[in-house]
Amino acid sequence: MTRHTDPRRALVLFSGGQDSTACLAWALARYAHVETIGFDYGQRHLIELECRMDVRAALQAEFPLWGHRLGADHLIDLSVLGQISDTAMTDARAIELNAQGMPNTFVPGRNLLFFNFAAAIAYRRALSVLVGGMCETDFSGYPDCRDNTLRALQVAISLGLDAPMTLETPLMWLDKAQTWGLAEELGGDALIDLTVEYTHTCYLGDRSQRHEWGYGCGLCPACDLRRKGYDAWVRS
Ligand code: ZN
């Protein structure tokens, strides 16, 4: 790939899922130095946090240039979120849709919190680009994932830190099929295979069943979305 390298240093919000893995690859293809940040807020599926390290290791092993650019990982304990949420992610309830059609895994405004913590780390680490996998197109309608929300947050963070901080959301206008397409464009079959094998999506934390599109229960909303996206995308 002959793309010009952006000399800035980036921090990717990285959960070990398909979307944030595409974002990490996107950042590694662009920026001279890329670090990752993850948040442990008492998810039922701590397996997601384990997948983070597997994905990082696989990217380093299979993409030497990206491996050279990939820097530190930061795992932040946000278990405090468990005290202010009442959802399937933090207790044993089944995943349901509320009256607004949102899964009850919703933690109000959590992406605002994530970006603020990421910005504080970025400031300390001399990183000036924050990358997140938020998406308006086919996600569950979370208002803190919307483009206007994040543009406003970029301004607030840059003013509040008195340092320019750019928020990049490469998936904002992509659907799930196009996210597979982006991965293919960035890293070809190797990145597709890596995504299938190592990334995690399932709300229930199931990695016992392997499908063409990856591991998961196959039934929860996250698996459903991932399967539909994979089916709609055709490997070229
Ligand atoms: Zn599932």
Coordinates of N, CA and C and ligand atoms in Angstrom, one line a residue:
M1 N 0.8 -1.2 0.0 CA 0.0 0.0 0.0 C 0.9 1.2 0.0
T2 N 0.6 2.2 -0.9 CA 1.5 3.3 -1.1 C 0.9 4.6 -0.5
R3 N -0.1 4.5 0.3 CA -0.8 5.6 0.9 C 0.2 6.5 1.7
H4 N 0.1 7.8 1.6 CA 0.9 8.7 2.3 C 0.6 8.5 3.8
T5 N 1.7 8.5 4.6 CA 1.5 8.4 6.1 C 1.3 9.7 6.8
D6 N 0.2 9.7 7.5 CA -0.1 10.9 8.3 C 0.8 10.9 9.6
P7 N 1.6 11.9 9.8 CA 2.6 11.9 10.9 C 1.9 12.0 12.3
R8 N 0.6 12.2 12.4 CA 0.0 12.3 13.7 C 0.0 11.0 14.4
R9 N -0.2 11.0 15.7 CA -0.3 9.8 16.5 C -1.7 9.6 17.0
A10 N -2.2 8.4 16.8 CA -3.7 8.2 17.0 C -3.9 7.2 18.2
L11 N -5.1 7.3 18.7 CA -5.6 6.4 19.8 C -6.9 5.8 19.3
V12 N -7.0 4.5 19.2 CA -8.2 3.8 18.7 C -9.0 3.2 19.9
L13 N -10.3 3.5 19.9 CA -11.1 2.9 20.9 C -11.4 1.5 20.4
F14 N -10.8 0.5 21.1 CA -10.7 -0.8 20.6 C -11.2 -1.9 21.6
S15 N -12.3 -2.5 21.1 CA -13.0 -3.4 22.0 C -12.7 -4.9 21.7
G16 N -12.1 -5.1 20.5 CA -11.8 -6.5 20.1 C -13.0 -7.0 19.2
G17 N -13.9 -6.1 18.9 CA -15.0 -6.5 18.0 C -14.7 -6.2 16.5
Q18 N -15.6 -6.6 15.7 CA -15.4 -6.4 14.2 C -15.2 -4.9 13.9
D19 N -16.1 -4.1 14.4 CA -16.0 -2.7 14.0 C -14.7 -2.0 14.4
S20 N -14.4 -2.2 15.7 CA -13.2 -1.5 16.2 C -11.9 -2.1 15.6
T21 N -12.0 -3.4 15.2 CA -10.8 -3.9 14.5 C -10.7 -3.3 13.1
A22 N -11.8 -3.0 12.4 CA -11.7 -2.3 11.1 C -11.1 -0.9 11.3
C23 N -11.6 -0.3 12.4 CA -11.0 1.0 12.7 C -9.5 1.0 13.0
L24 N -9.1 0.0 13.8 CA -7.7 -0.1 14.1 C -6.9 -0.3 12.8
A25 N -7.4 -1.2 11.9 CA -6.7 -1.4 10.6 C -6.6 -0.1 9.8
W26 N -7.8 0.6 9.8 CA -7.9 1.9 9.1 C -6.8 2.9 9.7
A27 N -6.7 3.0 11.0 CA -5.7 3.9 11.6 C -4.3 3.4 11.3
L28 N -4.0 2.1 11.4 CA -2.7 1.6 11.1 C -2.2 1.9 9.7
A29 N -3.2 1.9 8.8 CA -2.9 2.2 7.4 C -2.6 3.6 7.1
R30 N -2.9 4.5 8.1 CA -2.7 5.9 7.9 C -1.7 6.6 8.8
Y31 N -1.8 6.3 10.1 CA -1.0 7.1 11.0 C 0.3 6.5 11.4
A32 N 1.3 7.4 11.7 CA 2.7 6.9 11.9 C 2.8 6.1 13.2
H33 N 1.9 6.4 14.2 CA 1.9 5.7 15.4 C 0.5 5.5 15.9
V34 N 0.1 4.3 16.4 CA -1.3 4.0 16.8 C -1.3 3.3 18.1
E35 N -2.0 3.8 19.1 CA -2.2 3.1 20.3 C -3.6 2.7 20.5
T36 N -3.9 1.8 21.4 CA -5.3 1.3 21.6 C -5.7 1.5 23.0
I37 N -7.0 1.7 23.2 CA -7.6 1.9 24.5 C -8.9 1.0 24.6
G38 N -9.0 0.3 25.7 CA -10.2 -0.5 25.9 C -10.8 -0.2 27.3
F39 N -12.1 -0.5 27.5 CA -12.7 -0.2 28.7 C -13.4 -1.4 29.3
D40 N -13.0 -1.7 30.5 CA -13.6 -2.8 31.3 C -14.7 -2.2 32.2
Y41 N -15.9 -2.4 31.8 CA -17.0 -1.9 32.7 C -17.9 -3.0 33.1
G42 N -17.3 -4.2 33.4 CA -18.1 -5.2 34.0 C -19.0 -5.9 33.0
Q43 N -18.6 -5.9 31.7 CA -19.3 -6.7 30.7 C -19.4 -8.1 31.1
R44 N -20.6 -8.7 30.8 CA -20.7 -10.2 31.0 C -19.6 -10.9 30.3
H45 N -19.3 -10.4 29.1 CA -18.4 -11.1 28.2 C -17.0 -10.5 28.3
L46 N -16.3 -10.9 29.4 CA -14.9 -10.5 29.5 C -14.1 -11.1 28.4
I47 N -14.7 -12.1 27.8 CA -14.0 -12.7 26.6 C -13.7 -11.7 25.6
E48 N -14.5 -10.6 25.5 CA -14.2 -9.6 24.5 C -12.9 -8.9 24.8
L49 N -12.6 -8.8 26.1 CA -11.3 -8.1 26.4 C -10.1 -9.0 26.1
E50 N -10.3 -10.3 26.2 CA -9.3 -11.3 25.8 C -9.1 -11.2 24.3
C51 N -10.2 -11.1 23.5 CA -10.1 -11.0 22.1 C -9.2 -9.8 21.6
R52 N -9.3 -8.7 22.4 CA -8.5 -7.5 22.1 C -7.0 -7.9 21.9
M53 N -6.5 -8.6 22.8 CA -5.1 -8.9 22.8 C -4.7 -9.9 21.6
D54 N -5.7 -10.8 21.4 CA -5.5 -11.8 20.3 C -5.5 -11.0 18.9
V55 N -6.4 -10.1 18.8 CA -6.5 -9.3 17.5 C -5.2 -8.5 17.3
R56 N -4.8 -7.8 18.4 CA -3.5 -7.0 18.3 C -2.3 -7.9 17.9
A57 N -2.2 -9.1 18.5 CA -1.1 -10.0 18.2 C -1.2 -10.5 16.8
A58 N -2.4 -10.8 16.3 CA -2.5 -11.3 14.9 C -2.2 -10.2 13.9
L59 N -2.6 -8.9 14.2 CA -2.3 -7.8 13.3 C -0.8 -7.6 13.2
Q60 N -0.1 -7.7 14.4 CA 1.3 -7.5 14.4 C 2.0 -8.6 13.6
A61 N 1.5 -9.9 13.8 CA 2.2 -11.0 13.1 C 2.0 -11.0 11.6
E62 N 0.8 -10.6 11.2 CA 0.5 -10.7 9.7 C 0.7 -9.5 8.9
F63 N 0.8 -8.3 9.6 CA 1.0 -7.0 8.8 C 2.2 -6.3 9.5
P64 N 3.4 -6.6 9.0 CA 4.7 -6.1 9.6 C 4.7 -4.6 9.7
L65 N 4.3 -3.9 8.6 CA 4.3 -2.4 8.7 C 3.4 -1.9 9.8
W66 N 2.2 -2.5 9.9 CA 1.2 -2.1 10.9 C 1.8 -2.5 12.3
G67 N 2.4 -3.6 12.4 CA 3.0 -4.0 13.6 C 4.0 -3.0 14.1
H68 N 4.8 -2.5 13.2 CA 5.8 -1.5 13.5 C 5.1 -0.2 14.1
R69 N 4.0 0.1 13.6 CA 3.3 1.3 14.0 C 2.5 1.2 15.3
L70 N 2.1 -0.1 15.6 CA 1.2 -0.3 16.7 C 2.0 -0.2 18.0
G71 N 1.5 0.7 18.8 CA 2.1 1.0 20.1 C 1.3 0.4 21.3
A72 N 1.4 1.1 22.4 CA 0.8 0.6 23.7 C -0.7 0.4 23.7
D73 N -1.1 -0.5 24.5 CA -2.5 -0.7 24.8 C -2.8 -0.2 26.2
H74 N -4.0 0.4 26.3 CA -4.4 1.0 27.6 C -5.7 0.3 28.0
L75 N -5.8 -0.4 29.1 CA -7.1 -0.9 29.5 C -7.5 -0.2 30.8
I76 N -8.7 0.5 30.6 CA -9.2 1.3 31.7 C -10.3 0.7 32.4
D77 N -10.2 0.6 33.7 CA -11.3 0.0 34.6 C -12.4 1.0 34.7
L78 N -13.6 0.8 34.1 CA -14.7 1.7 34.2 C -15.9 0.9 34.9
S79 N -15.5 0.1 35.8 CA -16.5 -0.7 36.5 C -17.6 0.2 37.2
V80 N -17.2 1.4 37.4 CA -18.1 2.4 38.0 C -19.4 2.5 37.2
L81 N -19.3 2.2 35.9 CA -20.5 2.3 35.1 C -21.6 1.4 35.5
G82 N -21.1 0.3 36.1 CA -22.1 -0.7 36.7 C -23.0 -0.1 37.7
Q83 N -22.5 1.0 38.3 CA -23.4 1.6 39.4 C -24.4 2.6 38.8
I84 N -24.2 2.9 37.5 CA -25.2 3.9 37.0 C -25.9 3.4 35.7
S85 N -25.9 2.0 35.6 CA -26.6 1.4 34.5 C -27.4 0.3 35.0
D86 N -28.4 -0.1 34.2 CA -29.3 -1.2 34.6 C -29.6 -2.0 33.4
T87 N -28.6 -2.7 32.9 CA -28.7 -3.3 31.6 C -28.2 -4.7 31.5
A88 N -28.4 -5.3 30.4 CA -28.0 -6.7 30.2 C -26.5 -6.8 30.2
M89 N -25.8 -5.7 29.9 CA -24.3 -5.8 29.9 C -23.8 -5.9 31.3
T90 N -24.5 -5.4 32.3 CA -23.9 -5.4 33.6 C -24.6 -6.2 34.6
D91 N -25.8 -6.8 34.3 CA -26.3 -7.8 35.2 C -26.8 -9.0 34.3
A92 N -27.6 -9.8 34.9 CA -27.9 -11.1 34.2 C -29.2 -11.1 33.4
R93 N -29.7 -10.0 33.2 CA -31.0 -9.9 32.4 C -30.8 -10.3 31.0
A94 N -31.9 -10.8 30.4 CA -31.9 -11.1 29.0 C -31.8 -9.8 28.2
I95 N -31.3 -9.8 27.0 CA -31.3 -8.7 26.1 C -32.7 -8.5 25.5
E96 N -33.2 -7.3 25.8 CA -34.6 -7.0 25.3 C -34.5 -5.6 24.6
L97 N -35.5 -5.3 23.8 CA -35.6 -4.0 23.2 C -36.6 -3.1 24.1
N98 N -36.2 -1.9 24.4 CA -37.1 -1.0 25.1 C -38.1 -0.4 24.2
A99 N -38.9 0.5 24.7 CA -40.0 1.1 24.0 C -39.4 1.9 22.8
Q100 N -38.2 2.4 22.9 CA -37.6 3.2 21.7 C -36.9 2.2 20.7
G101 N -37.0 0.9 21.0 CA -36.4 0.0 20.1 C -34.9 -0.2 20.3
M102 N -34.4 0.3 21.4 CA -33.0 0.1 21.7 C -32.8 -1.1 22.6
P103 N -31.7 -1.8 22.4 CA -31.4 -3.0 23.3 C -31.2 -2.4 24.7
N104 N -31.6 -3.1 25.7 CA -31.4 -2.6 27.1 C -29.9 -2.8 27.5
T105 N -29.0 -3.1 26.5 CA -27.6 -3.0 26.8 C -27.1 -1.6 26.8
F106 N -28.0 -0.7 26.4 CA -27.7 0.8 26.3 C -27.2 1.3 27.7
V107 N -26.1 1.9 27.7 CA -25.6 2.7 28.9 C -25.6 4.1 28.5
P108 N -26.5 4.9 29.1 CA -26.7 6.3 28.5 C -25.4 7.0 28.3
G109 N -25.2 7.5 27.1 CA -24.1 8.4 26.9 C -22.7 7.8 27.0
R110 N -22.6 6.5 27.0 CA -21.4 5.8 27.3 C -20.2 6.2 26.4
N111 N -20.6 6.5 25.1 CA -19.5 6.8 24.2 C -19.0 8.2 24.5
L112 N -19.8 9.1 25.1 CA -19.2 10.4 25.5 C -18.2 10.2 26.6
L113 N -18.5 9.3 27.5 CA -17.5 8.9 28.6 C -16.3 8.3 28.0
F114 N -16.5 7.4 27.1 CA -15.3 6.7 26.5 C -14.4 7.7 25.9
F115 N -14.9 8.6 25.1 CA -14.1 9.6 24.4 C -13.4 10.5 25.3
N116 N -14.1 10.9 26.4 CA -13.4 11.8 27.4 C -12.2 11.1 28.1
F117 N -12.4 9.8 28.5 CA -11.3 9.1 29.1 C -10.2 8.9 28.0
A118 N -10.6 8.6 26.8 CA -9.6 8.4 25.8 C -8.8 9.7 25.5
A119 N -9.5 10.8 25.6 CA -8.8 12.1 25.3 C -7.8 12.4 26.4
A120 N -8.1 12.1 27.7 CA -7.2 12.3 28.8 C -5.9 11.5 28.6
I121 N -6.1 10.2 28.2 CA -5.0 9.3 27.9 C -4.2 9.9 26.7
A122 N -4.9 10.3 25.7 CA -4.2 10.8 24.5 C -3.4 12.0 24.8
Y123 N -3.9 12.9 25.6 CA -3.2 14.1 26.0 C -1.9 13.7 26.7
R124 N -1.9 12.8 27.6 CA -0.7 12.4 28.3 C 0.3 11.7 27.4
R125 N -0.2 11.0 26.4 CA 0.6 10.2 25.5 C 1.0 11.0 24.2
A126 N 0.7 12.3 24.1 CA 1.0 13.1 22.9 C 0.3 12.4 21.7
L127 N -0.9 12.0 21.8 CA -1.7 11.5 20.7 C -2.7 12.6 20.4
S128 N -3.0 12.8 19.1 CA -3.9 13.9 18.8 C -5.1 13.5 17.9
V129 N -5.2 12.2 17.6 CA -6.4 11.7 16.8 C -7.1 10.6 17.6
L130 N -8.4 10.7 17.9 CA -9.1 9.6 18.5 C -10.0 9.0 17.5
V131 N -9.9 7.6 17.4 CA -10.7 6.9 16.4 C -11.7 6.0 17.0
G132 N -12.9 6.1 16.6 CA -14.0 5.2 17.2 C -14.8 4.6 16.1
G133 N -15.4 3.5 16.4 CA -16.2 2.8 15.4 C -17.7 3.1 15.4
M134 N -18.1 4.3 15.8 CA -19.5 4.7 15.9 C -20.0 4.8 14.5
C135 N -21.3 4.5 14.4 CA -22.0 4.4 13.0 C -23.4 4.8 13.1
E136 N -23.8 5.7 12.2 CA -25.2 6.1 12.2 C -26.1 5.1 11.3
T137 N -25.4 4.4 10.4 CA -26.2 3.8 9.4 C -27.0 2.6 9.8
D138 N -26.5 1.7 10.5 CA -27.3 0.5 10.9 C -27.2 0.1 12.3
F139 N -26.6 1.0 13.1 CA -26.5 0.7 14.5 C -27.8 0.9 15.2
S140 N -27.9 0.7 16.5 CA -29.2 0.7 17.2 C -29.8 2.0 17.5
G141 N -29.3 3.1 16.9 CA -29.9 4.4 17.1 C -29.4 5.1 18.3
Y142 N -28.2 4.7 18.8 CA -27.7 5.3 20.0 C -27.3 6.8 19.7
P143 N -27.9 7.7 20.4 CA -27.7 9.2 20.0 C -26.2 9.6 20.3
D144 N -25.5 8.9 21.1 CA -24.1 9.3 21.4 C -23.2 8.7 20.3
C145 N -23.8 8.0 19.3 CA -23.0 7.5 18.2 C -23.1 8.4 17.0
R146 N -24.0 9.4 17.1 CA -24.3 10.2 15.9 C -23.2 11.2 15.5
D147 N -23.1 11.4 14.2 CA -22.0 12.3 13.7 C -22.0 13.7 14.4
N148 N -23.2 14.3 14.5 CA -23.3 15.6 15.1 C -22.8 15.6 16.5
T149 N -23.2 14.6 17.3 CA -22.8 14.4 18.7 C -21.3 14.4 18.8
L150 N -20.7 13.7 17.9 CA -19.2 13.5 18.0 C -18.5 14.7 17.5
R151 N -19.1 15.4 16.5 CA -18.4 16.7 16.1 C -18.5 17.7 17.2
A152 N -19.6 17.8 17.9 CA -19.7 18.7 19.0 C -18.7 18.3 20.1
L153 N -18.6 17.0 20.3 CA -17.7 16.5 21.4 C -16.2 16.8 21.0
Q154 N -15.9 16.7 19.7 CA -14.5 17.1 19.3 C -14.2 18.5 19.7
V155 N -15.1 19.4 19.4 CA -14.9 20.8 19.8 C -14.8 21.0 21.3
A156 N -15.7 20.3 22.0 CA -15.6 20.5 23.5 C -14.3 19.9 24.1
I157 N -13.9 18.8 23.6 CA -12.7 18.2 24.1 C -11.4 19.0 23.7
S158 N -11.4 19.5 22.5 CA -10.3 20.3 22.1 C -10.2 21.6 22.9
L159 N -11.3 22.2 23.2 CA -11.3 23.4 24.0 C -11.0 23.1 25.4
G160 N -11.5 22.0 25.9 CA -11.4 21.7 27.3 C -9.9 21.3 27.7
L161 N -9.2 20.7 26.7 CA -7.8 20.3 26.9 C -6.9 21.4 26.4
D162 N -7.4 22.4 25.7 CA -6.6 23.4 25.0 C -5.5 22.8 24.2
A163 N -6.0 21.7 23.5 CA -5.1 21.0 22.5 C -6.0 20.5 21.4
P164 N -5.5 20.6 20.2 CA -6.4 20.0 19.1 C -6.5 18.5 19.2
M165 N -7.7 18.0 19.2 CA -8.0 16.6 19.3 C -9.0 16.3 18.2
T166 N -8.6 15.5 17.2 CA -9.5 15.2 16.1 C -10.2 13.8 16.4
L167 N -11.5 13.8 16.3 CA -12.3 12.6 16.4 C -12.6 12.0 15.0
E168 N -12.1 10.8 14.7 CA -12.3 10.2 13.4 C -13.3 9.0 13.6
T169 N -14.3 8.9 12.8 CA -15.2 7.7 12.8 C -15.4 7.2 11.4
P170 N -14.4 6.3 11.0 CA -14.4 5.8 9.6 C -15.6 5.0 9.2
L171 N -16.3 4.5 10.2 CA -17.5 3.7 9.9 C -18.8 4.4 9.9
M172 N -18.7 5.7 10.1 CA -20.0 6.5 10.4 C -21.1 6.3 9.4
W173 N -20.7 6.2 8.1 CA -21.7 6.2 7.0 C -21.7 4.8 6.3
L174 N -21.0 3.8 6.9 CA -21.0 2.5 6.3 C -22.0 1.6 6.9
D175 N -22.6 0.7 6.2 CA -23.4 -0.4 6.8 C -22.5 -1.6 7.0
K176 N -23.0 -2.6 7.6 CA -22.2 -3.7 8.0 C -21.5 -4.4 6.9
A177 N -22.2 -4.5 5.7 CA -21.6 -5.1 4.6 C -20.4 -4.3 4.1
Q178 N -20.6 -3.0 4.1 CA -19.5 -2.1 3.7 C -18.3 -2.1 4.7
T179 N -18.6 -2.4 5.9 CA -17.5 -2.6 6.9 C -16.6 -3.8 6.6
W180 N -17.2 -4.9 6.1 CA -16.4 -6.0 5.6 C -15.6 -5.6 4.4
G181 N -16.3 -4.8 3.5 CA -15.6 -4.3 2.3 C -14.4 -3.4 2.7
L182 N -14.5 -2.6 3.7 CA -13.4 -1.7 4.1 C -12.3 -2.6 4.6
A183 N -12.6 -3.6 5.4 CA -11.5 -4.5 5.9 C -10.8 -5.2 4.7
E184 N -11.5 -5.6 3.7 CA -10.9 -6.2 2.5 C -10.0 -5.2 1.8
E185 N -10.5 -4.0 1.7 CA -9.8 -3.0 1.0 C -8.4 -2.7 1.7
L186 N -8.5 -2.7 3.0 CA -7.3 -2.3 3.8 C -6.3 -3.5 3.9
G187 N -6.8 -4.7 4.1 CA -5.9 -5.8 4.4 C -6.2 -7.1 3.6
G188 N -7.0 -7.0 2.6 CA -7.3 -8.2 1.8 C -7.8 -9.4 2.5
D189 N -7.7 -10.5 1.9 CA -8.2 -11.8 2.5 C -7.6 -12.0 3.9
A190 N -6.3 -11.6 4.1 CA -5.7 -11.8 5.4 C -6.4 -11.1 6.5
L191 N -6.9 -9.9 6.3 CA -7.6 -9.1 7.3 C -9.0 -9.7 7.5
I192 N -9.6 -10.1 6.4 CA -11.0 -10.8 6.5 C -10.9 -12.0 7.4
D193 N -9.9 -12.8 7.1 CA -9.7 -14.1 7.8 C -9.4 -13.8 9.3
L194 N -8.6 -12.8 9.5 CA -8.2 -12.4 10.9 C -9.5 -11.9 11.7
T195 N -10.3 -11.2 10.9 CA -11.5 -10.6 11.6 C -12.5 -11.8 11.9
V196 N -12.7 -12.7 11.0 CA -13.5 -13.9 11.3 C -13.0 -14.6 12.5
E197 N -11.7 -14.9 12.5 CA -11.2 -15.8 13.5 C -11.0 -15.2 14.9
Y198 N -10.6 -13.9 15.0 CA -10.2 -13.4 16.3 C -11.2 -12.3 16.9
T199 N -12.0 -11.7 16.1 CA -12.8 -10.6 16.6 C -14.0 -11.2 17.3
H200 N -14.6 -10.4 18.2 CA -15.7 -10.9 18.9 C -16.9 -9.9 18.8
T201 N -18.1 -10.5 18.8 CA -19.3 -9.6 18.6 C -20.4 -10.0 19.5
C202 N -20.6 -11.3 19.7 CA -21.8 -11.8 20.4 C -22.1 -11.2 21.8
Y203 N -23.3 -10.7 22.0 CA -23.7 -10.1 23.2 C -23.6 -11.1 24.4
L204 N -23.8 -12.4 24.1 CA -23.8 -13.4 25.1 C -22.4 -14.0 25.4
G205 N -21.4 -13.5 24.7 CA -20.0 -14.0 24.9 C -19.8 -15.4 24.5
D206 N -20.6 -15.8 23.5 CA -20.4 -17.2 23.0 C -19.3 -17.3 22.0
R207 N -18.3 -18.1 22.3 CA -17.3 -18.4 21.3 C -17.2 -19.9 21.0
S208 N -18.3 -20.6 21.4 CA -18.2 -22.1 21.2 C -18.7 -22.5 19.8
Q209 N -19.4 -21.6 19.1 CA -19.9 -22.0 17.8 C -19.2 -21.1 16.7
R210 N -18.6 -21.7 15.7 CA -18.0 -20.9 14.7 C -18.9 -21.0 13.4
H211 N -19.1 -19.8 12.9 CA -19.9 -19.7 11.7 C -19.0 -19.1 10.6
E212 N -19.5 -19.0 9.4 CA -18.7 -18.4 8.3 C -18.2 -17.0 8.6
W213 N -19.1 -16.3 9.4 CA -18.8 -14.9 9.7 C -18.1 -14.7 11.0
G214 N -17.8 -15.8 11.7 CA -17.1 -15.7 13.0 C -17.8 -16.5 14.1
Y215 N -17.4 -16.2 15.3 CA -17.9 -16.9 16.5 C -19.1 -16.2 17.1
G216 N -20.1 -17.0 17.6 CA -21.2 -16.3 18.3 C -22.3 -17.3 18.5
C217 N -23.3 -16.9 19.3 CA -24.5 -17.7 19.5 C -25.3 -17.8 18.2
G218 N -25.2 -16.8 17.4 CA -26.0 -16.8 16.1 C -27.4 -16.3 16.2
L219 N -27.8 -16.0 17.4 CA -29.2 -15.6 17.7 C -29.4 -14.2 18.2
C220 N -28.4 -13.7 19.0 CA -28.6 -12.4 19.7 C -28.5 -11.3 18.6
P221 N -28.9 -10.0 19.0 CA -29.0 -8.9 18.0 C -27.6 -8.7 17.4
A222 N -26.5 -8.8 18.2 CA -25.2 -8.5 17.6 C -24.8 -9.6 16.6
C223 N -25.1 -10.8 16.9 CA -24.7 -11.9 15.9 C -25.6 -11.8 14.7
D224 N -26.8 -11.4 14.9 CA -27.8 -11.2 13.8 C -27.2 -10.2 12.8
L225 N -26.8 -9.0 13.4 CA -26.3 -7.9 12.6 C -25.1 -8.3 11.8
R226 N -24.2 -9.0 12.5 CA -22.9 -9.4 11.9 C -23.2 -10.4 10.8
R227 N -24.1 -11.4 11.0 CA -24.3 -12.4 10.0 C -25.0 -11.7 8.7
K228 N -25.9 -10.8 9.0 CA -26.6 -10.2 7.8 C -25.6 -9.3 7.0
G229 N -24.7 -8.7 7.7 CA -23.7 -7.9 7.0 C -22.8 -8.8 6.2
Y230 N -22.4 -9.9 6.8 CA -21.5 -10.8 6.1 C -22.1 -11.3 4.8
D231 N -23.4 -11.7 5.0 CA -24.2 -12.3 3.9 C -24.4 -11.3 2.8
A232 N -24.5 -10.0 3.2 CA -24.8 -9.0 2.2 C -23.5 -8.6 1.4
W233 N -22.3 -8.9 2.1 CA -21.0 -8.6 1.5 C -20.6 -9.8 0.7
V234 N -20.0 -9.5 -0.5 CA -19.5 -10.6 -1.3 C -18.0 -10.4 -1.4
R235 N -17.3 -11.4 -1.0 CA -15.8 -11.4 -1.1 C -15.4 -11.3 -2.5
S236 N -14.6 -10.2 -2.9 CA -14.3 -10.0 -4.3 C -13.0 -10.7 -4.6
Ligands
ZN1 ZN -24.7 -13.8 19.9

